[in-house]
Amino acid sequence: MELLTEIWRRATGTQPAPSSTVVLATAVVAALVVALPQLWPLARHAITLVHEGSHATVAVLTGRRLAGIRLHSDTSGLTVSVGRPRGPGMVATAAAGYIGPGVLGLAAAWLTSRGHAVGVLWILLLLVALMLVQIRNWFGLWSVLVTGAALVAVTWWGSAQVQAASAYAITWFLLLGAPRPVLELLGRRSPGSDPALLARLTHVPTMVWILLLGAITVATAVVGGSLLIAAPLP
């Protein structure tokens, strides 16, 4: 009981915003991770995890039955849900993957800008734990466990400064990393991609869906970044 009380205290407490230097430094680090070809292939696994988790979340919220999640070493993933093969629920589920990281980043930016940087870390840890029970392959299990272990280490043993910097870095990474997978679709059209599936479901061209998903991810990055930059004291 004492452990749960301590977790609740940490998760719901507020912290002062870090300096503008920390906020901008974490933004630069996140931008480098997204932009550099040496770092992006590894970091993209985290975006895939959120991508598939977004599919799963919306599937459940729209009344579909979740049948499992797979994460692969080539940074691809697969979320299987059971329900009507067409209709608004299926469209929402298919669209959620690419916009999920940006939406999660925007929510994290809103919370961190209001002093809940540590709360963001605990929320992310809870989401990772919920995903764990739906993973259906060994690489996916390894990916989720490593991510969860890193979050536990920061939330439980990190100093207040480390926790705040980590929350800002993760938030920046989600915001800045969300548009890149959508841009990558322009260079490799695949009949099995989410926009291609959306095109079949709605009879709206694949390119229109790519542009729409890209616009949403860019918008979340702009709005979320504005929240993060405006929060710290000069």
PDB file of N, CA and C in Angstrom, residues 34 40 42-54 75 97-98 100-102 170 173-181:
ATOM      1  N   VAL A  34      16.011  11.905 -34.921  1.00  0.00           N
ATOM      2  CA  VAL A  34      15.078  11.701 -36.036  1.00  0.00           C
ATOM      3  C   VAL A  34      15.770  11.892 -37.381  1.00  0.00           C
ATOM      4  N   TRP A  40      18.221   6.983 -36.566  1.00  0.00           N
ATOM      5  CA  TRP A  40      16.800   6.801 -36.819  1.00  0.00           C
ATOM      6  C   TRP A  40      16.361   5.338 -36.898  1.00  0.00           C
ATOM      7  N   LEU A  42      17.209   2.755 -35.301  1.00  0.00           N
ATOM      8  CA  LEU A  42      17.009   2.219 -33.953  1.00  0.00           C
ATOM      9  C   LEU A  42      15.874   2.938 -33.247  1.00  0.00           C
ATOM     10  N   ALA A  43      15.862   4.270 -33.343  1.00  0.00           N
ATOM     11  CA  ALA A  43      14.836   5.055 -32.652  1.00  0.00           C
ATOM     12  C   ALA A  43      13.453   4.795 -33.230  1.00  0.00           C
ATOM     13  N   ARG A  44      13.389   4.404 -34.488  1.00  0.00           N
ATOM     14  CA  ARG A  44      12.092   4.189 -35.137  1.00  0.00           C
ATOM     15  C   ARG A  44      11.307   3.061 -34.469  1.00  0.00           C
ATOM     16  N   HIS A  45      11.999   2.150 -33.776  1.00  0.00           N
ATOM     17  CA  HIS A  45      11.286   1.094 -33.061  1.00  0.00           C
ATOM     18  C   HIS A  45      10.316   1.684 -32.034  1.00  0.00           C
ATOM     19  N   ALA A  46      10.727   2.780 -31.395  1.00  0.00           N
ATOM     20  CA  ALA A  46       9.847   3.421 -30.411  1.00  0.00           C
ATOM     21  C   ALA A  46       8.618   4.015 -31.089  1.00  0.00           C
ATOM     22  N   ILE A  47       8.804   4.604 -32.276  1.00  0.00           N
ATOM     23  CA  ILE A  47       7.662   5.149 -33.014  1.00  0.00           C
ATOM     24  C   ILE A  47       6.728   4.021 -33.441  1.00  0.00           C
ATOM     25  N   THR A  48       7.307   2.893 -33.864  1.00  0.00           N
ATOM     26  CA  THR A  48       6.481   1.746 -34.249  1.00  0.00           C
ATOM     27  C   THR A  48       5.676   1.232 -33.068  1.00  0.00           C
ATOM     28  N   LEU A  49       6.294   1.209 -31.895  1.00  0.00           N
ATOM     29  CA  LEU A  49       5.585   0.762 -30.701  1.00  0.00           C
ATOM     30  C   LEU A  49       4.355   1.633 -30.447  1.00  0.00           C
ATOM     31  N   VAL A  50       4.525   2.945 -30.552  1.00  0.00           N
ATOM     32  CA  VAL A  50       3.391   3.858 -30.350  1.00  0.00           C
ATOM     33  C   VAL A  50       2.387   3.714 -31.494  1.00  0.00           C
ATOM     34  N   HIS A  51       2.902   3.544 -32.707  1.00  0.00           N
ATOM     35  CA  HIS A  51       2.043   3.363 -33.880  1.00  0.00           C
ATOM     36  C   HIS A  51       1.093   2.182 -33.675  1.00  0.00           C
ATOM     37  N   GLU A  52       1.651   1.038 -33.303  1.00  0.00           N
ATOM     38  CA  GLU A  52       0.817  -0.147 -33.117  1.00  0.00           C
ATOM     39  C   GLU A  52      -0.068  -0.020 -31.880  1.00  0.00           C
ATOM     40  N   GLY A  53       0.454   0.625 -30.838  1.00  0.00           N
ATOM     41  CA  GLY A  53      -0.372   0.864 -29.656  1.00  0.00           C
ATOM     42  C   GLY A  53      -1.558   1.761 -29.958  1.00  0.00           C
ATOM     43  N   SER A  54      -1.377   2.699 -30.885  1.00  0.00           N
ATOM     44  CA  SER A  54      -2.479   3.589 -31.293  1.00  0.00           C
ATOM     45  C   SER A  54      -3.548   2.806 -32.044  1.00  0.00           C
ATOM     46  N   THR A  75      11.506  -2.747 -37.983  1.00  0.00           N
ATOM     47  CA  THR A  75      10.722  -1.592 -37.508  1.00  0.00           C
ATOM     48  C   THR A  75       9.286  -1.606 -38.017  1.00  0.00           C
ATOM     49  N   GLY A  97      -2.699   4.773 -36.533  1.00  0.00           N
ATOM     50  CA  GLY A  97      -1.297   4.412 -36.388  1.00  0.00           C
ATOM     51  C   GLY A  97      -0.331   5.548 -36.646  1.00  0.00           C
ATOM     52  N   TYR A  98      -0.450   6.173 -37.808  1.00  0.00           N
ATOM     53  CA  TYR A  98       0.524   7.202 -38.172  1.00  0.00           C
ATOM     54  C   TYR A  98       0.343   8.501 -37.396  1.00  0.00           C
ATOM     55  N   GLY A 100      -0.847   8.557 -34.279  1.00  0.00           N
ATOM     56  CA  GLY A 100      -0.754   8.253 -32.850  1.00  0.00           C
ATOM     57  C   GLY A 100       0.442   8.870 -32.152  1.00  0.00           C
ATOM     58  N   PRO A 101       1.676   8.715 -32.694  1.00  0.00           N
ATOM     59  CA  PRO A 101       2.829   9.317 -32.008  1.00  0.00           C
ATOM     60  C   PRO A 101       2.704  10.822 -31.842  1.00  0.00           C
ATOM     61  N   GLY A 102       2.186  11.512 -32.874  1.00  0.00           N
ATOM     62  CA  GLY A 102       2.022  12.956 -32.765  1.00  0.00           C
ATOM     63  C   GLY A 102       0.974  13.350 -31.755  1.00  0.00           C
ATOM     64  N   ILE A 170      11.582  12.856 -24.611  1.00  0.00           N
ATOM     65  CA  ILE A 170      10.636  11.890 -25.180  1.00  0.00           C
ATOM     66  C   ILE A 170       9.510  12.605 -25.911  1.00  0.00           C
ATOM     67  N   PHE A 173      10.738  13.947 -29.128  1.00  0.00           N
ATOM     68  CA  PHE A 173      10.956  12.851 -30.078  1.00  0.00           C
ATOM     69  C   PHE A 173       9.646  12.386 -30.699  1.00  0.00           C
ATOM     70  N   LEU A 174       8.600  12.258 -29.889  1.00  0.00           N
ATOM     71  CA  LEU A 174       7.299  11.865 -30.427  1.00  0.00           C
ATOM     72  C   LEU A 174       6.775  12.893 -31.422  1.00  0.00           C
ATOM     73  N   LEU A 175       6.913  14.166 -31.070  1.00  0.00           N
ATOM     74  CA  LEU A 175       6.405  15.228 -31.945  1.00  0.00           C
ATOM     75  C   LEU A 175       7.180  15.301 -33.252  1.00  0.00           C
ATOM     76  N   LEU A 176       8.504  15.272 -33.164  1.00  0.00           N
ATOM     77  CA  LEU A 176       9.332  15.421 -34.354  1.00  0.00           C
ATOM     78  C   LEU A 176       9.445  14.116 -35.146  1.00  0.00           C
ATOM     79  N   GLY A 177       9.301  12.995 -34.445  1.00  0.00           N
ATOM     80  CA  GLY A 177       9.426  11.710 -35.125  1.00  0.00           C
ATOM     81  C   GLY A 177       8.168  11.283 -35.847  1.00  0.00           C
ATOM     82  N   ALA A 178       7.024  11.806 -35.455  1.00  0.00           N
ATOM     83  CA  ALA A 178       5.756  11.381 -36.062  1.00  0.00           C
ATOM     84  C   ALA A 178       5.683  11.645 -37.568  1.00  0.00           C
ATOM     85  N   PRO A 179       6.133  12.802 -38.074  1.00  0.00           N
ATOM     86  CA  PRO A 179       5.990  13.038 -39.525  1.00  0.00           C
ATOM     87  C   PRO A 179       6.892  12.177 -40.396  1.00  0.00           C
ATOM     88  N   ARG A 180       8.022  11.718 -39.876  1.00  0.00           N
ATOM     89  CA  ARG A 180       8.985  11.053 -40.765  1.00  0.00           C
ATOM     90  C   ARG A 180       8.440   9.756 -41.372  1.00  0.00           C
ATOM     91  N   PRO A 181       7.807   8.853 -40.621  1.00  0.00           N
ATOM     92  CA  PRO A 181       7.270   7.650 -41.274  1.00  0.00           C
ATOM     93  C   PRO A 181       6.246   7.951 -42.359  1.00  0.00           C
TER      94      PRO A 181
END
